[in-house]
């Protein structure tokens, strides 16, 4: 199997502004995406409740 050399870059820390969200379900979350330009997300933690959030789609694109 051929090997490909990889160069690992040092990662810089970036801040992403998020807001807690109450929108649940396909309809309200879809409207949030289309009308507000926001993306939904969920943070899962070990033995902790999941936290739903929303963030600006453009800001996330710039980070990725």
JSON list of C-alpha atoms in Angstrom, two decimals:
[
{"chain": "A", "resi": 1, "resn": "UNK", "atom": "CA", "xyz": [0.00, 0.00, 0.00]},
{"chain": "A", "resi": 2, "resn": "UNK", "atom": "CA", "xyz": [1.54, 3.37, -0.97]},
{"chain": "A", "resi": 3, "resn": "UNK", "atom": "CA", "xyz": [2.23, 5.91, 1.71]},
{"chain": "A", "resi": 4, "resn": "UNK", "atom": "CA", "xyz": [1.44, 9.59, 1.39]},
{"chain": "A", "resi": 5, "resn": "UNK", "atom": "CA", "xyz": [3.45, 12.06, 3.45]},
{"chain": "A", "resi": 6, "resn": "UNK", "atom": "CA", "xyz": [1.27, 14.36, 5.51]},
{"chain": "A", "resi": 7, "resn": "UNK", "atom": "CA", "xyz": [2.28, 17.68, 6.93]},
{"chain": "A", "resi": 8, "resn": "UNK", "atom": "CA", "xyz": [0.30, 18.51, 10.03]},
{"chain": "A", "resi": 9, "resn": "UNK", "atom": "CA", "xyz": [-0.20, 22.20, 10.59]},
{"chain": "A", "resi": 10, "resn": "UNK", "atom": "CA", "xyz": [-0.52, 23.73, 14.04]},
{"chain": "A", "resi": 11, "resn": "UNK", "atom": "CA", "xyz": [-4.16, 24.60, 14.60]},
{"chain": "A", "resi": 12, "resn": "UNK", "atom": "CA", "xyz": [-5.08, 28.03, 15.71]},
{"chain": "A", "resi": 13, "resn": "UNK", "atom": "CA", "xyz": [-7.93, 28.65, 18.09]},
{"chain": "A", "resi": 14, "resn": "UNK", "atom": "CA", "xyz": [-10.95, 30.37, 16.65]},
{"chain": "A", "resi": 15, "resn": "UNK", "atom": "CA", "xyz": [-14.02, 31.69, 18.40]},
{"chain": "A", "resi": 16, "resn": "UNK", "atom": "CA", "xyz": [-17.49, 30.99, 17.06]},
{"chain": "A", "resi": 17, "resn": "UNK", "atom": "CA", "xyz": [-20.35, 33.03, 18.44]},
{"chain": "A", "resi": 18, "resn": "UNK", "atom": "CA", "xyz": [-23.33, 30.83, 19.26]},
{"chain": "A", "resi": 19, "resn": "UNK", "atom": "CA", "xyz": [-26.73, 31.45, 20.79]},
{"chain": "A", "resi": 20, "resn": "UNK", "atom": "CA", "xyz": [-28.98, 29.04, 22.61]},
{"chain": "A", "resi": 21, "resn": "UNK", "atom": "CA", "xyz": [-31.93, 28.02, 20.45]},
{"chain": "A", "resi": 22, "resn": "UNK", "atom": "CA", "xyz": [-35.47, 27.01, 21.23]},
{"chain": "A", "resi": 23, "resn": "UNK", "atom": "CA", "xyz": [-36.43, 26.08, 17.66]},
{"chain": "A", "resi": 24, "resn": "UNK", "atom": "CA", "xyz": [-37.06, 22.35, 17.35]},
{"chain": "A", "resi": 25, "resn": "UNK", "atom": "CA", "xyz": [-38.26, 20.28, 14.42]},
{"chain": "A", "resi": 26, "resn": "UNK", "atom": "CA", "xyz": [-37.82, 20.37, 10.67]},
{"chain": "A", "resi": 27, "resn": "UNK", "atom": "CA", "xyz": [-40.13, 23.32, 9.94]},
{"chain": "A", "resi": 28, "resn": "UNK", "atom": "CA", "xyz": [-38.89, 25.93, 12.43]},
{"chain": "A", "resi": 29, "resn": "UNK", "atom": "CA", "xyz": [-35.23, 24.97, 11.96]},
{"chain": "A", "resi": 30, "resn": "UNK", "atom": "CA", "xyz": [-35.60, 25.14, 8.17]},
{"chain": "A", "resi": 31, "resn": "UNK", "atom": "CA", "xyz": [-37.08, 28.63, 8.44]},
{"chain": "A", "resi": 32, "resn": "UNK", "atom": "CA", "xyz": [-34.21, 29.66, 10.68]},
{"chain": "A", "resi": 33, "resn": "UNK", "atom": "CA", "xyz": [-31.76, 28.52, 7.98]},
{"chain": "A", "resi": 34, "resn": "UNK", "atom": "CA", "xyz": [-33.56, 30.16, 5.07]},
{"chain": "A", "resi": 35, "resn": "UNK", "atom": "CA", "xyz": [-34.80, 33.41, 6.61]},
{"chain": "A", "resi": 36, "resn": "UNK", "atom": "CA", "xyz": [-32.15, 34.19, 9.23]},
{"chain": "A", "resi": 37, "resn": "UNK", "atom": "CA", "xyz": [-29.03, 32.66, 7.66]},
{"chain": "A", "resi": 38, "resn": "UNK", "atom": "CA", "xyz": [-28.33, 30.65, 10.82]},
{"chain": "A", "resi": 39, "resn": "UNK", "atom": "CA", "xyz": [-27.23, 27.04, 11.23]},
{"chain": "A", "resi": 40, "resn": "UNK", "atom": "CA", "xyz": [-28.41, 24.75, 14.01]},
{"chain": "A", "resi": 41, "resn": "UNK", "atom": "CA", "xyz": [-26.10, 22.63, 16.11]},
{"chain": "A", "resi": 42, "resn": "UNK", "atom": "CA", "xyz": [-26.05, 20.44, 19.20]},
{"chain": "A", "resi": 43, "resn": "UNK", "atom": "CA", "xyz": [-23.28, 19.96, 21.75]},
{"chain": "A", "resi": 44, "resn": "UNK", "atom": "CA", "xyz": [-23.32, 16.58, 23.46]},
{"chain": "A", "resi": 45, "resn": "UNK", "atom": "CA", "xyz": [-21.46, 15.99, 26.72]},
{"chain": "A", "resi": 46, "resn": "UNK", "atom": "CA", "xyz": [-20.74, 12.95, 28.81]},
{"chain": "A", "resi": 47, "resn": "UNK", "atom": "CA", "xyz": [-23.46, 12.60, 31.47]},
{"chain": "A", "resi": 48, "resn": "UNK", "atom": "CA", "xyz": [-24.78, 16.08, 30.67]},
{"chain": "A", "resi": 49, "resn": "UNK", "atom": "CA", "xyz": [-27.88, 17.20, 28.80]},
{"chain": "A", "resi": 50, "resn": "UNK", "atom": "CA", "xyz": [-27.50, 18.14, 25.14]},
{"chain": "A", "resi": 51, "resn": "UNK", "atom": "CA", "xyz": [-27.34, 21.88, 24.38]},
{"chain": "A", "resi": 52, "resn": "UNK", "atom": "CA", "xyz": [-29.00, 23.14, 21.19]},
{"chain": "A", "resi": 53, "resn": "UNK", "atom": "CA", "xyz": [-27.48, 26.24, 19.62]},
{"chain": "A", "resi": 54, "resn": "UNK", "atom": "CA", "xyz": [-27.55, 28.35, 16.47]},
{"chain": "A", "resi": 55, "resn": "UNK", "atom": "CA", "xyz": [-24.74, 30.23, 14.77]},
{"chain": "A", "resi": 56, "resn": "UNK", "atom": "CA", "xyz": [-24.28, 32.49, 11.76]},
{"chain": "A", "resi": 57, "resn": "UNK", "atom": "CA", "xyz": [-23.78, 30.41, 8.59]},
{"chain": "A", "resi": 58, "resn": "UNK", "atom": "CA", "xyz": [-21.31, 32.85, 7.04]},
{"chain": "A", "resi": 59, "resn": "UNK", "atom": "CA", "xyz": [-19.12, 32.94, 10.17]},
{"chain": "A", "resi": 60, "resn": "UNK", "atom": "CA", "xyz": [-18.92, 29.15, 10.20]},
{"chain": "A", "resi": 61, "resn": "UNK", "atom": "CA", "xyz": [-18.04, 29.07, 6.48]},
{"chain": "A", "resi": 62, "resn": "UNK", "atom": "CA", "xyz": [-15.09, 31.41, 7.09]},
{"chain": "A", "resi": 63, "resn": "UNK", "atom": "CA", "xyz": [-13.75, 29.10, 9.79]},
{"chain": "A", "resi": 64, "resn": "UNK", "atom": "CA", "xyz": [-14.08, 25.95, 7.70]}
]
